[in-house]
Short mmCIF file of C-alpha atoms and ligand atoms in Angstrom, two decimals:
data_model
loop_
_atom_site.label_atom_id
_atom_site.label_comp_id
_atom_site.label_asym_id
_atom_site.label_seq_id
_atom_site.Cartn_x
_atom_site.Cartn_y
_atom_site.Cartn_z
CA MET R 285 -62.42 -46.26 -23.80
CA THR R 286 -64.27 -49.20 -25.42
CA ALA R 287 -64.86 -50.08 -29.13
CA SER R 288 -68.41 -51.71 -28.12
CA GLY R 289 -68.29 -54.34 -30.54
CA TYR R 290 -66.73 -52.19 -33.47
CA VAL R 291 -64.02 -54.00 -35.59
CA THR R 292 -60.48 -52.61 -34.61
CA ASP R 293 -58.26 -55.44 -36.08
CA VAL R 294 -58.43 -54.12 -39.58
CA ALA R 295 -57.89 -50.42 -40.81
CA TYR R 296 -60.68 -49.01 -42.86
CA VAL R 297 -60.31 -47.47 -46.48
CA PRO R 298 -59.80 -44.04 -47.14
CA GLY R 299 -62.36 -41.73 -48.49
CA PHE R 300 -63.52 -38.37 -49.17
CA TYR R 301 -67.27 -37.76 -48.97
CA PRO R 302 -68.46 -34.10 -50.47
CA GLN R 303 -71.63 -34.91 -48.72
CA MET R 304 -69.93 -33.71 -45.58
CA ALA R 305 -68.54 -30.18 -46.93
CA PRO R 306 -69.79 -27.23 -44.94
CA VAL R 307 -70.42 -25.74 -48.53
CA THR R 308 -73.11 -28.51 -49.37
CA LEU R 309 -74.80 -28.56 -45.71
CA ARG R 310 -75.14 -24.74 -45.73
CA HIS R 311 -76.76 -25.03 -49.38
CA VAL R 312 -79.18 -27.91 -48.17
CA ALA R 313 -80.19 -25.89 -44.94
CA ALA R 314 -80.56 -22.73 -47.19
CA LEU R 315 -82.91 -24.36 -49.71
CA ASN R 316 -85.08 -25.93 -46.95
CA GLY R 317 -85.67 -22.21 -45.68
CA VAL R 318 -83.04 -22.84 -42.76
CA CYS R 319 -80.48 -20.02 -41.84
CA PRO R 320 -77.19 -21.92 -42.16
CA PRO R 321 -74.27 -21.21 -39.87
CA GLY R 322 -71.86 -18.50 -41.47
CA THR R 323 -68.36 -19.48 -42.59
CA SER R 324 -67.18 -16.10 -43.42
CA THR R 325 -65.39 -15.90 -40.16
CA SER R 326 -64.24 -18.54 -37.93
CA TYR R 327 -66.30 -21.75 -37.16
CA ARG R 328 -65.57 -25.05 -36.24
CA TYR R 329 -66.55 -28.59 -37.41
CA LEU R 330 -66.17 -32.11 -35.85
CA GLU R 331 -66.23 -35.44 -37.41
CA LEU R 332 -67.47 -38.30 -35.36
CA GLY R 333 -65.64 -41.68 -36.47
CA CYS R 334 -63.64 -39.96 -38.75
CA GLY R 335 -61.77 -43.32 -39.86
CA LEU R 336 -58.49 -42.48 -42.02
CA GLY R 337 -59.57 -38.95 -41.96
CA ARG R 338 -59.44 -38.17 -45.51
CA SER R 339 -62.88 -35.99 -45.20
CA PHE R 340 -62.35 -33.82 -42.40
CA THR R 341 -58.44 -33.33 -43.47
CA THR R 342 -59.35 -32.65 -47.21
CA LEU R 343 -62.40 -29.96 -45.70
CA ALA R 344 -59.79 -28.41 -43.54
CA ALA R 345 -57.38 -27.66 -46.14
CA ALA R 346 -60.31 -26.52 -48.42
CA ASN R 347 -61.56 -24.41 -45.82
CA PRO R 348 -58.69 -22.18 -43.80
CA ARG R 349 -61.05 -20.22 -42.02
CA GLY R 350 -62.52 -23.35 -40.31
CA GLU R 351 -61.37 -25.55 -37.42
CA PHE R 352 -61.79 -29.13 -38.08
CA ILE R 353 -61.29 -32.11 -35.43
CA GLY R 354 -61.56 -35.53 -36.24
CA VAL R 355 -62.48 -38.29 -33.49
CA ASP R 356 -61.92 -42.03 -33.72
CA ILE R 357 -61.53 -44.96 -31.34
CA ASN R 358 -59.10 -46.92 -33.60
CA PRO R 359 -55.31 -45.56 -32.73
CA ASN R 360 -54.53 -46.80 -36.39
CA HIS R 361 -56.91 -44.69 -38.13
CA THR R 362 -55.96 -41.76 -35.79
CA SER R 363 -52.34 -42.08 -36.35
CA ALA R 364 -53.02 -41.98 -40.39
CA ALA R 365 -54.90 -38.80 -40.18
CA ALA R 366 -52.16 -37.29 -37.79
CA ARG R 367 -49.74 -37.99 -40.25
CA ASP R 368 -51.56 -36.53 -43.29
CA ILE R 369 -52.13 -33.46 -41.04
CA ALA R 370 -48.36 -32.99 -40.53
CA ALA R 371 -47.55 -34.00 -43.94
CA GLY R 372 -49.97 -31.22 -45.32
CA SER R 373 -49.40 -28.66 -42.75
CA LEU R 374 -52.60 -28.37 -41.69
CA ALA R 375 -52.71 -25.66 -39.00
CA ASN R 376 -56.50 -26.07 -38.61
CA ALA R 377 -57.16 -29.76 -38.04
CA ARG R 378 -56.17 -32.18 -35.16
CA VAL R 379 -57.45 -35.79 -34.52
CA ILE R 380 -58.66 -37.00 -31.18
CA THR R 381 -57.81 -40.76 -30.34
CA GLY R 382 -60.86 -41.65 -28.32
CA ASP R 383 -64.58 -42.89 -27.84
CA PHE R 384 -67.38 -40.64 -28.08
CA ALA R 385 -68.08 -41.06 -24.52
CA SER R 386 -64.85 -39.55 -23.39
CA LEU R 387 -64.17 -36.43 -25.47
CA PRO R 388 -62.08 -33.73 -23.73
CA ALA R 389 -64.63 -31.67 -21.28
CA ASP R 390 -63.35 -28.45 -22.77
CA LEU R 391 -63.98 -29.69 -26.43
CA GLY R 392 -66.41 -26.66 -26.89
CA GLU R 393 -69.12 -26.04 -29.69
CA PHE R 394 -69.30 -26.79 -33.05
CA GLN R 395 -71.33 -25.10 -35.96
CA PHE R 396 -70.90 -28.33 -37.89
CA ILE R 397 -70.98 -31.92 -36.51
CA ALA R 398 -70.82 -34.95 -39.03
CA LEU R 399 -70.92 -38.72 -38.84
CA HIS R 400 -70.75 -41.00 -42.01
CA GLY R 401 -70.52 -44.71 -41.72
CA VAL R 402 -71.17 -44.81 -38.23
CA PHE R 403 -74.78 -44.59 -36.74
CA SER R 404 -76.05 -47.93 -38.29
CA TRP R 405 -72.87 -49.52 -37.22
CA VAL R 406 -72.71 -49.06 -33.57
CA GLY R 407 -75.00 -50.37 -30.80
CA PRO R 408 -77.68 -48.53 -28.91
CA GLU R 409 -75.20 -47.38 -26.05
CA VAL R 410 -73.09 -45.73 -28.80
CA ARG R 411 -75.74 -44.02 -30.52
CA GLU R 412 -76.93 -42.61 -27.03
CA GLN R 413 -73.14 -40.96 -26.70
CA ILE R 414 -73.53 -39.57 -30.28
CA LEU R 415 -76.69 -37.76 -29.00
CA GLU R 416 -75.34 -36.69 -25.98
CA VAL R 417 -72.33 -35.19 -28.07
CA ALA R 418 -75.03 -33.46 -30.42
CA ARG R 419 -76.59 -32.16 -27.18
CA ARG R 420 -73.59 -30.98 -25.62
CA HIS R 421 -71.34 -29.83 -28.69
CA LEU R 422 -73.83 -28.61 -31.45
CA ALA R 423 -73.66 -24.73 -31.22
CA PRO R 424 -77.42 -23.13 -31.61
CA GLY R 425 -78.14 -22.94 -35.15
CA GLY R 426 -75.56 -25.72 -35.94
CA LEU R 427 -76.00 -28.33 -38.49
CA LEU R 428 -75.43 -32.13 -37.93
CA LEU R 429 -75.00 -34.55 -40.63
CA VAL R 430 -75.88 -38.30 -40.09
CA SER R 431 -75.91 -41.32 -42.58
CA TYR R 432 -77.11 -44.61 -42.00
CA ASN R 433 -78.77 -47.67 -43.66
CA ALA R 434 -82.29 -47.18 -44.40
CA MET R 435 -85.71 -49.02 -44.35
CA PRO R 436 -87.29 -50.36 -46.35
CA GLY R 437 -84.29 -50.54 -48.89
CA TRP R 438 -82.23 -52.81 -46.86
CA ALA R 439 -85.08 -55.23 -45.58
CA HIS R 440 -84.63 -57.94 -48.25
CA LEU R 441 -80.87 -57.80 -48.11
CA GLN R 442 -80.50 -58.12 -44.25
CA PRO R 443 -80.03 -61.70 -44.63
CA ILE R 444 -76.83 -61.08 -46.71
CA ARG R 445 -75.08 -59.45 -43.46
CA GLY R 446 -76.52 -62.02 -41.33
CA ILE R 447 -75.10 -65.08 -42.86
CA LEU R 448 -71.63 -63.07 -43.64
CA ARG R 449 -71.15 -62.40 -40.03
CA GLN R 450 -72.40 -65.73 -38.84
CA TYR R 451 -70.13 -67.60 -41.22
CA ALA R 452 -67.09 -65.26 -40.59
CA ALA R 453 -67.68 -65.97 -36.69
CA LEU R 454 -66.76 -69.60 -37.49
CA ARG R 455 -63.66 -68.87 -39.34
CA GLN R 456 -59.99 -68.49 -38.48
CA GLY R 457 -57.62 -65.68 -39.06
CA ASP R 458 -58.22 -61.93 -38.90
CA SER R 459 -61.43 -60.38 -39.98
CA THR R 460 -60.12 -59.65 -43.60
CA GLN R 461 -59.55 -63.35 -43.87
CA ARG R 462 -62.79 -64.18 -42.29
CA VAL R 463 -65.00 -62.02 -44.48
CA ARG R 464 -63.14 -63.44 -47.45
CA ASP R 465 -64.30 -66.89 -46.31
CA ALA R 466 -67.58 -65.76 -45.61
CA LEU R 467 -68.06 -64.08 -49.15
CA ALA R 468 -66.87 -67.59 -50.65
CA TYR R 469 -69.62 -69.32 -48.70
CA LEU R 470 -72.09 -66.88 -50.08
CA VAL R 471 -70.95 -67.33 -53.42
CA PHE R 472 -71.19 -71.01 -53.01
CA LEU R 473 -74.80 -70.68 -51.85
CA ARG R 474 -76.01 -68.70 -54.51
CA ASP R 475 -74.25 -70.75 -57.34
CA ARG R 476 -75.99 -73.70 -55.94
CA GLN R 477 -79.25 -71.87 -56.14
CA ALA R 478 -80.12 -71.61 -52.41
CA LYS R 479 -83.51 -70.73 -51.96
CA TYR R 480 -82.98 -67.38 -50.42
CA PHE R 481 -81.35 -66.37 -53.62
CA LEU R 482 -84.21 -67.89 -55.88
CA ASP R 483 -86.83 -65.73 -53.65
CA ASN R 484 -84.78 -62.66 -53.71
CA PRO R 485 -83.31 -61.97 -57.30
CA ARG R 486 -81.82 -58.53 -56.21
CA ALA R 487 -79.67 -60.57 -53.49
CA SER R 488 -77.66 -62.15 -56.30
CA ALA R 489 -77.01 -58.91 -58.07
CA TYR R 490 -75.94 -57.61 -54.70
CA LEU R 491 -73.50 -60.20 -54.11
CA ASP R 492 -71.82 -59.61 -57.30
CA ALA R 493 -71.00 -56.21 -56.37
CA LEU R 494 -69.74 -57.39 -52.95
CA VAL R 495 -67.27 -59.42 -54.29
CA THR R 496 -65.61 -56.57 -56.10
CA GLN R 497 -65.08 -54.55 -53.01
CA ASP R 498 -62.29 -54.02 -50.74
CA LEU R 499 -62.08 -56.53 -48.11
CA ARG R 500 -61.50 -53.83 -45.46
CA TYR R 501 -64.78 -52.30 -46.45
CA LEU R 502 -66.72 -55.19 -46.07
CA VAL R 503 -64.94 -55.88 -42.78
CA HIS R 504 -66.38 -52.71 -41.50
CA GLU R 505 -69.69 -52.76 -43.36
CA TYR R 506 -70.45 -56.19 -42.24
CA LEU R 507 -68.47 -57.82 -39.45
CA ASN R 508 -69.38 -55.49 -36.58
CA GLU R 509 -71.48 -56.82 -33.84
CA HIS R 510 -74.26 -54.00 -34.36
CA TRP R 511 -75.61 -53.30 -37.72
CA THR R 512 -79.26 -51.66 -37.80
CA SER R 513 -81.10 -50.36 -40.68
CA PHE R 514 -83.38 -47.30 -39.41
CA TYR R 515 -86.51 -45.89 -40.92
CA PHE R 516 -86.44 -42.26 -41.09
CA ALA R 517 -88.93 -41.69 -38.26
CA GLU R 518 -86.70 -43.56 -35.84
CA VAL R 519 -83.62 -41.23 -36.64
CA ALA R 520 -85.85 -38.30 -36.63
CA GLU R 521 -86.90 -39.38 -33.03
CA MET R 522 -83.64 -40.01 -31.78
CA PHE R 523 -82.19 -36.63 -32.66
CA GLY R 524 -85.29 -35.06 -31.67
CA ARG R 525 -84.66 -36.20 -28.23
CA ALA R 526 -81.20 -34.41 -28.42
CA GLY R 527 -83.04 -31.41 -29.39
CA LEU R 528 -82.34 -31.33 -33.06
CA THR R 529 -84.60 -30.65 -35.90
CA PHE R 530 -84.84 -32.41 -39.42
CA VAL R 531 -83.82 -29.93 -41.91
CA GLY R 532 -83.13 -31.84 -45.25
CA SER R 533 -81.09 -34.49 -46.71
CA GLN R 534 -78.28 -35.33 -49.49
CA PRO R 535 -77.90 -35.71 -52.17
CA VAL R 536 -79.73 -32.38 -53.13
CA HIS R 537 -82.20 -33.93 -55.37
CA THR R 538 -83.72 -35.73 -52.08
CA ASN R 539 -85.19 -32.52 -51.02
CA PHE R 540 -87.29 -32.41 -54.30
CA TRP R 541 -89.99 -34.95 -53.64
CA ASP R 542 -90.85 -34.81 -57.51
CA LEU R 543 -87.25 -35.83 -58.48
CA CYS R 544 -87.52 -38.87 -56.14
CA VAL R 545 -90.84 -40.61 -57.02
CA ARG R 546 -92.72 -41.58 -60.09
CA PRO R 547 -95.53 -39.23 -60.90
CA GLU R 548 -98.07 -41.58 -59.97
CA PHE R 549 -97.45 -40.68 -56.44
CA GLN R 550 -97.59 -36.88 -56.95
CA GLU R 551 -100.98 -36.62 -55.53
CA LEU R 552 -99.99 -38.32 -52.40
CA PHE R 553 -97.20 -35.63 -52.13
CA ARG R 554 -98.94 -32.53 -52.88
CA THR R 555 -101.79 -33.29 -50.20
CA THR R 556 -98.78 -33.86 -47.50
CA ARG R 557 -97.64 -30.62 -45.68
CA ASP R 558 -95.96 -32.53 -42.97
CA ARG R 559 -91.97 -33.08 -43.91
CA LEU R 560 -91.49 -36.01 -41.65
CA VAL R 561 -94.39 -37.68 -43.21
CA THR R 562 -93.15 -36.87 -46.76
CA GLU R 563 -89.91 -38.48 -46.02
CA ALA R 564 -91.62 -41.79 -45.19
CA HIS R 565 -93.69 -41.70 -48.24
CA LYS R 566 -90.43 -40.82 -50.26
CA ASP R 567 -88.39 -43.72 -48.64
CA PHE R 568 -91.19 -46.52 -49.65
CA CYS R 569 -91.98 -44.93 -53.14
CA ALA R 570 -88.08 -45.09 -53.68
CA ASN R 571 -87.15 -48.20 -51.75
CA THR R 572 -84.57 -45.98 -50.07
CA ALA R 573 -81.48 -48.03 -48.77
CA PHE R 574 -79.43 -45.22 -47.75
CA ARG R 575 -79.98 -41.84 -45.95
CA TRP R 576 -77.80 -38.69 -45.53
CA ASP R 577 -79.85 -36.60 -43.27
CA ILE R 578 -79.14 -32.77 -41.85
CA TYR R 579 -80.38 -32.07 -38.42
CA ALA R 580 -80.16 -28.57 -36.65
CA LYS R 581 -80.04 -27.30 -33.34
CA SER R 582 -82.70 -24.23 -32.80
CA PRO R 583 -83.01 -23.95 -36.45
CA GLN R 584 -83.61 -20.01 -37.51
CA PRO R 585 -85.98 -19.86 -40.33
CA LEU R 586 -84.39 -17.92 -43.28
CA GLY R 587 -87.50 -15.89 -43.82
CA GLY R 588 -87.90 -16.24 -47.55
CA LEU R 589 -85.69 -15.09 -50.55
CA GLU R 590 -84.74 -11.95 -48.87
CA GLY R 591 -83.40 -13.73 -45.99
CA ARG R 592 -81.38 -16.20 -47.96
CA LEU R 593 -79.83 -13.32 -49.77
CA ALA R 594 -78.77 -11.73 -46.43
CA THR R 595 -77.50 -14.85 -44.96
CA ALA R 596 -76.20 -17.21 -47.13
CA ASP R 597 -74.95 -15.40 -50.55
CA ASP R 598 -71.71 -16.10 -50.28
CA LEU R 599 -72.78 -19.49 -51.89
CA GLU R 600 -71.93 -19.25 -55.63
CA PHE R 601 -73.33 -21.41 -58.51
CA ARG R 602 -71.59 -22.48 -61.36
CA VAL R 603 -72.16 -24.88 -64.66
CA THR R 604 -70.80 -28.18 -63.46
CA ARG R 605 -69.66 -29.05 -66.86
CA PRO R 606 -68.83 -25.89 -68.69
CA GLY R 607 -70.23 -26.33 -72.41
CA THR R 608 -73.24 -28.36 -71.24
CA ALA R 609 -76.08 -27.78 -73.79
CA LEU R 610 -79.84 -28.40 -73.31
CA PRO R 611 -81.73 -30.41 -73.32
CA PHE R 612 -79.74 -32.19 -70.26
CA GLN R 613 -80.93 -35.53 -69.01
CA SER R 614 -80.42 -36.55 -65.42
CA ASN R 615 -80.65 -39.81 -64.02
CA LEU R 616 -81.51 -39.94 -60.63
CA GLY R 617 -82.48 -43.40 -59.78
CA VAL R 618 -86.16 -43.73 -59.63
CA VAL R 619 -86.75 -40.93 -61.93
CA THR R 620 -84.86 -39.47 -65.01
CA SER R 621 -85.56 -35.71 -65.51
CA THR R 622 -84.73 -33.82 -68.75
CA VAL R 623 -83.93 -29.73 -68.22
CA ASP R 624 -84.85 -27.90 -70.95
CA GLY R 625 -86.44 -24.41 -71.74
CA PRO R 626 -85.54 -20.68 -71.92
CA LEU R 627 -85.19 -20.35 -67.82
CA TYR R 628 -82.28 -22.79 -67.60
CA GLN R 629 -80.77 -21.63 -71.02
CA GLY R 630 -80.67 -18.20 -69.74
CA LEU R 631 -78.96 -19.60 -66.47
CA LEU R 632 -76.33 -21.37 -68.63
CA ASP R 633 -76.23 -17.95 -70.29
CA ALA R 634 -75.32 -16.16 -67.20
CA LEU R 635 -72.98 -18.44 -65.53
CA SER R 636 -70.76 -18.69 -68.68
CA THR R 637 -68.55 -16.24 -67.45
CA GLY R 638 -67.92 -17.83 -63.82
CA SER R 639 -70.05 -18.66 -60.74
CA LEU R 640 -72.32 -16.08 -59.41
CA PRO R 641 -74.25 -15.77 -56.19
CA LEU R 642 -77.95 -15.80 -56.09
CA SER R 643 -78.35 -12.25 -55.64
CA LYS R 644 -76.52 -11.54 -58.98
CA ILE R 645 -78.64 -13.96 -60.74
CA VAL R 646 -81.81 -12.42 -59.50
CA ALA R 647 -80.71 -9.26 -60.39
CA ASP R 648 -79.93 -10.53 -63.97
CA GLU R 649 -82.33 -8.63 -66.58
CA ARG R 650 -82.78 -11.81 -68.54
CA PHE R 651 -84.58 -13.09 -65.70
CA ALA R 652 -86.96 -10.17 -65.18
CA ALA R 653 -90.06 -11.84 -65.93
CA THR R 654 -89.42 -15.01 -63.33
CA PRO R 655 -90.70 -14.35 -59.94
CA PRO R 656 -87.21 -14.20 -57.96
CA ALA R 657 -88.45 -17.11 -55.67
CA ASP R 658 -89.09 -19.27 -58.88
CA LEU R 659 -85.65 -18.17 -60.00
CA ALA R 660 -84.06 -19.49 -56.75
CA ARG R 661 -85.97 -22.68 -56.61
CA ALA R 662 -84.99 -23.41 -60.38
CA VAL R 663 -81.29 -22.55 -59.37
CA ASP R 664 -81.44 -25.15 -56.42
CA ALA R 665 -83.34 -27.81 -58.65
CA GLY R 666 -80.38 -27.02 -61.34
CA VAL R 667 -77.94 -28.18 -58.63
CA ALA R 668 -80.40 -31.14 -57.62
CA LEU R 669 -80.36 -32.45 -61.26
CA GLY R 670 -76.22 -32.11 -61.43
CA LEU R 671 -76.75 -29.18 -64.21
CA LEU R 672 -75.23 -26.60 -61.49
CA ASP R 673 -72.62 -26.91 -58.73
CA VAL R 674 -72.47 -24.86 -55.44
CA SER R 675 -69.15 -23.37 -54.52
CA ALA R 676 -67.90 -21.59 -51.18
CA GLY R 677 -66.80 -18.77 -53.33
CA HIS R 678 -66.15 -17.18 -56.60
CA VAL R 679 -65.16 -19.67 -59.46
CA PRO R 680 -63.89 -18.08 -62.65
CA ALA R 681 -64.92 -19.27 -66.06
CA LEU R 682 -63.03 -22.21 -67.07
CA GLY R 683 -60.29 -20.72 -69.51
CA ASP R 684 -57.31 -22.25 -71.64
CA ILE R 685 -54.21 -22.89 -69.48
CA ALA R 686 -51.22 -21.09 -70.39
CA ASP R 687 -48.23 -23.13 -71.50
CA GLY R 688 -45.30 -23.36 -68.89
CA PRO R 689 -45.02 -24.83 -65.66
CA THR R 690 -47.77 -25.72 -63.42
CA ALA R 691 -47.76 -26.07 -59.74
CA ILE R 692 -49.69 -27.45 -56.86
CA PRO R 693 -49.80 -24.55 -54.33
CA SER R 694 -51.48 -26.44 -51.40
CA GLY R 695 -48.98 -28.75 -49.28
CA PHE R 696 -51.81 -30.84 -48.22
CA ASN R 697 -52.56 -31.59 -51.99
CA ARG R 698 -48.91 -32.15 -52.90
CA MET R 699 -48.73 -34.92 -50.17
CA VAL R 700 -52.11 -36.60 -51.59
CA VAL R 701 -50.79 -36.50 -54.88
CA GLU R 702 -47.53 -38.09 -53.86
CA THR R 703 -49.31 -40.66 -51.68
CA ASP R 704 -52.47 -41.70 -53.40
CA ALA R 705 -51.19 -41.46 -57.19
CA LEU R 706 -51.85 -45.03 -58.62
CA GLY R 707 -53.24 -46.24 -55.69
CA GLY R 708 -56.53 -47.64 -57.18
CA ARG R 709 -59.02 -45.56 -55.70
CA ALA R 710 -60.16 -41.89 -56.14
CA VAL R 711 -58.05 -38.86 -55.21
CA ALA R 712 -59.61 -35.74 -53.37
CA LEU R 713 -58.00 -32.76 -53.77
CA ALA R 714 -58.92 -29.75 -51.73
CA SER R 715 -60.08 -26.46 -53.56
CA GLU R 716 -60.45 -23.39 -51.52
CA LEU R 717 -62.64 -21.83 -54.28
CA THR R 718 -65.09 -24.24 -54.10
CA GLY R 719 -64.83 -25.12 -50.34
CA THR R 720 -64.79 -28.97 -50.99
CA GLY R 721 -62.62 -31.63 -52.66
CA CYS R 722 -62.36 -32.07 -56.21
CA VAL R 723 -62.18 -35.68 -57.14
CA ILE R 724 -59.97 -37.33 -59.68
CA GLY R 725 -58.83 -40.73 -60.56
CA ASP R 726 -55.49 -42.43 -59.51
CA LEU R 727 -54.26 -42.06 -63.05
CA ASP R 728 -54.98 -38.52 -63.27
CA ALA R 729 -53.18 -38.18 -59.83
CA ALA R 730 -50.17 -39.83 -61.23
CA MET R 731 -50.20 -37.42 -64.68
CA LEU R 732 -50.38 -34.40 -62.03
CA HIS R 733 -47.64 -35.51 -59.90
CA GLU R 734 -45.64 -35.90 -63.27
CA ALA R 735 -47.01 -32.65 -64.87
CA THR R 736 -45.96 -30.46 -61.93
CA THR R 737 -42.76 -32.13 -61.35
CA GLY R 738 -41.26 -32.59 -64.54
CA GLY R 739 -43.36 -30.85 -67.04
CA THR R 740 -46.00 -31.98 -69.79
CA ALA R 741 -43.49 -32.81 -72.44
CA GLY R 742 -42.96 -36.68 -72.66
CA LEU R 743 -45.83 -37.23 -70.31
CA VAL R 744 -47.04 -40.37 -72.09
CA ASP R 745 -43.64 -41.91 -71.72
CA ARG R 746 -43.17 -41.15 -67.96
CA LEU R 747 -46.67 -42.57 -67.15
CA ALA R 748 -46.06 -45.62 -69.18
CA SER R 749 -43.00 -46.14 -67.35
CA ARG R 750 -44.31 -45.23 -63.93
CA LEU R 751 -47.24 -47.55 -64.34
CA ALA R 752 -44.92 -50.64 -65.34
CA ALA R 753 -42.89 -49.94 -62.23
CA SER R 754 -45.92 -49.87 -60.09
CA GLY R 755 -47.75 -53.08 -61.39
CA ARG R 756 -51.28 -50.91 -61.48
CA ALA R 757 -53.26 -52.76 -64.31
CA LEU R 758 -55.15 -51.02 -66.99
CA GLN R 759 -58.60 -51.45 -67.92
CA ARG R 760 -60.91 -51.16 -70.75
CA ASP R 761 -64.66 -51.72 -69.99
CA GLY R 762 -64.21 -53.20 -66.65
CA LYS R 763 -61.54 -55.97 -68.14
CA ARG R 764 -57.81 -55.76 -67.60
CA VAL R 765 -56.00 -55.30 -70.39
CA ASP R 766 -52.39 -56.93 -70.74
CA ASP R 767 -51.51 -56.47 -74.39
CA SER R 768 -48.52 -53.82 -74.61
CA VAL R 769 -50.09 -52.23 -77.80
CA GLU R 770 -53.50 -51.83 -76.30
CA GLN R 771 -51.91 -50.50 -72.92
CA ARG R 772 -49.98 -47.88 -74.98
CA LYS R 773 -53.22 -46.64 -76.39
CA LEU R 774 -54.76 -46.23 -73.30
CA VAL R 775 -52.10 -44.41 -71.64
CA ASP R 776 -52.07 -42.30 -74.98
CA ALA R 777 -56.04 -41.42 -74.42
CA ALA R 778 -55.48 -41.13 -70.69
CA CYS R 779 -52.93 -38.25 -71.08
CA ASP R 780 -54.89 -36.55 -73.69
CA ALA R 781 -58.00 -36.45 -71.48
CA PHE R 782 -56.03 -35.25 -68.67
CA LEU R 783 -54.52 -32.37 -70.59
CA LYS R 784 -57.57 -31.54 -72.27
CA THR R 785 -60.28 -31.83 -69.50
CA THR R 786 -58.72 -32.58 -65.90
CA LEU R 787 -55.89 -30.18 -65.82
CA PRO R 788 -57.82 -27.19 -67.00
CA ARG R 789 -60.63 -28.16 -64.55
CA LEU R 790 -57.93 -28.45 -61.53
CA VAL R 791 -56.57 -24.98 -62.81
CA ASN R 792 -60.13 -23.52 -62.87
CA VAL R 793 -60.66 -24.64 -59.28
CA GLY R 794 -57.42 -23.26 -58.09
CA VAL R 795 -55.88 -26.61 -57.30
CA VAL R 796 -53.17 -26.28 -59.84
CA THR R 797 -51.69 -22.78 -60.76
CA GLY R 798 -50.82 -22.61 -64.42
C1 SAM S 143 -67.30 -47.04 -41.22
S1 SAM S 143 -65.79 -46.39 -40.42
C2 SAM S 143 -66.35 -44.73 -41.22
C3 SAM S 143 -65.06 -43.81 -41.28
C4 SAM S 143 -65.22 -42.55 -41.98
N1 SAM S 143 -66.46 -41.78 -41.33
C5 SAM S 143 -65.39 -42.64 -43.49
O1 SAM S 143 -66.68 -42.54 -43.89
O2 SAM S 143 -64.62 -42.94 -44.14
C6 SAM S 143 -66.60 -46.00 -38.79
C7 SAM S 143 -65.51 -45.35 -37.91
O3 SAM S 143 -66.16 -45.18 -36.74
C8 SAM S 143 -65.43 -45.37 -35.76
N2 SAM S 143 -65.98 -45.78 -34.52
C9 SAM S 143 -66.49 -46.83 -34.42
N3 SAM S 143 -66.99 -46.76 -32.92
C10 SAM S 143 -66.53 -45.73 -32.41
C11 SAM S 143 -66.83 -45.06 -30.94
N4 SAM S 143 -67.73 -45.69 -29.88
N5 SAM S 143 -65.84 -44.22 -30.63
C12 SAM S 143 -65.07 -43.46 -31.80
N6 SAM S 143 -65.05 -43.97 -32.87
C13 SAM S 143 -65.76 -45.15 -33.35
C14 SAM S 143 -64.49 -46.78 -36.17
O4 SAM S 143 -63.22 -46.88 -35.61
C15 SAM S 143 -64.39 -46.36 -37.67
O5 SAM S 143 -63.16 -45.57 -37.88
#
């Protein structure tokens, strides 16, 4: 087993990535006209380079019909994932310590394979091993998700990584200490107006963002021996060699070129039929720096809306934030789009009583004048714009929560709330209704813990004393608040928002029973 130049002396940071959820991968496949793997009976999911495992374990808790396996070379990572699996009593998840070249011979086939934060950070030899895993272990019709640093967005920032790594190599101590020293060196160069920073104004803003990051993240992002930004075509060629075909990308709006590029470029896209060429145009027009791409082995065409209704109608659509009024504005980076008009108002009305599958939306009388394919496209665009959400099953309308005790039925979620509350980073809780994680703040997790163990009476006082004991700082507008009166106001406001918004949302998706 060899790490092939990948950092192993410092453990990574825990994180949940909703882009990896089967429900999301299936939706992107369906909206691109590809038949997604079914999930109504058993299926298998493999995460390569799972780190501390919070993505695949949360997904396992949210999808009890699937079997989820994580693989990582770093035993500190896999033992953390194994602890979560045991503490959360996840019978459908397991983790393997090892490199991608030495997976068990009898590992079998998977309907989903995902790798996030891996492909750009390993050398060519390990990338070939990943392609071999895809070739051998992705089932026909299966989907593979790969994320990577992309060109041309990374072009002018590549030297930041180069300087960080070269300087860190000259320093003493573990990787955390060395990356800290290297960051200080970069700040020194920038503050004295080194010509690189003068010639690349965005590099300075980028450095400002870097110094706020967790050092463990920076170690894994920048200190590996390998670090390659790819053009989309290069990655498509590699997975093509493994017998895979490009299906689509994430976030969902990246499947709609008009939501990615300014109107000046529309003619270019209208006259391009080849999806691979479209992707290259898009990356240049939008200066893409990171991609989440989905590939399929032997993809089966859906055969229009009829085929989609026959194979993917278990996906349901709901309003992301119940109560949203039109016009709704969505900022997608390069493009800001406004959603308005009777079709979307009709969708908001139709979905006000809870989520619906596409078949029921299409059958709704209020859309009789809209061609069904256009309606399906509008629903998908609604997801792309953040107005609508997709879920693995039915989610009822957001209701009032009854007074009385609340509880967290999932052992996995109880474990996460206990361990991650006030941990300083977002907390993902598994929802079987949505088939993915529901992300809340670490302060919300502490309130949830308090509310489900001791009720909501006196929540403000209990949160205040818990915060005082933990040393977790409170912030307003990114600035630390030390004044005790101001702190109390923040705690009051946090409890109010939790009870009015977060708790009902958690009850709505079944994370909490109320
Ligand atoms: C940046 S981390 C990403 C972790 C996780 N996917 C996430 O997004 O939180 C990359 C992971 O790949 C693992 N890794 C790197 N090379 C590997 C190899 N050859 N075989 C197995 N795992 C490897 C590392 O140990 C690390 O946990």
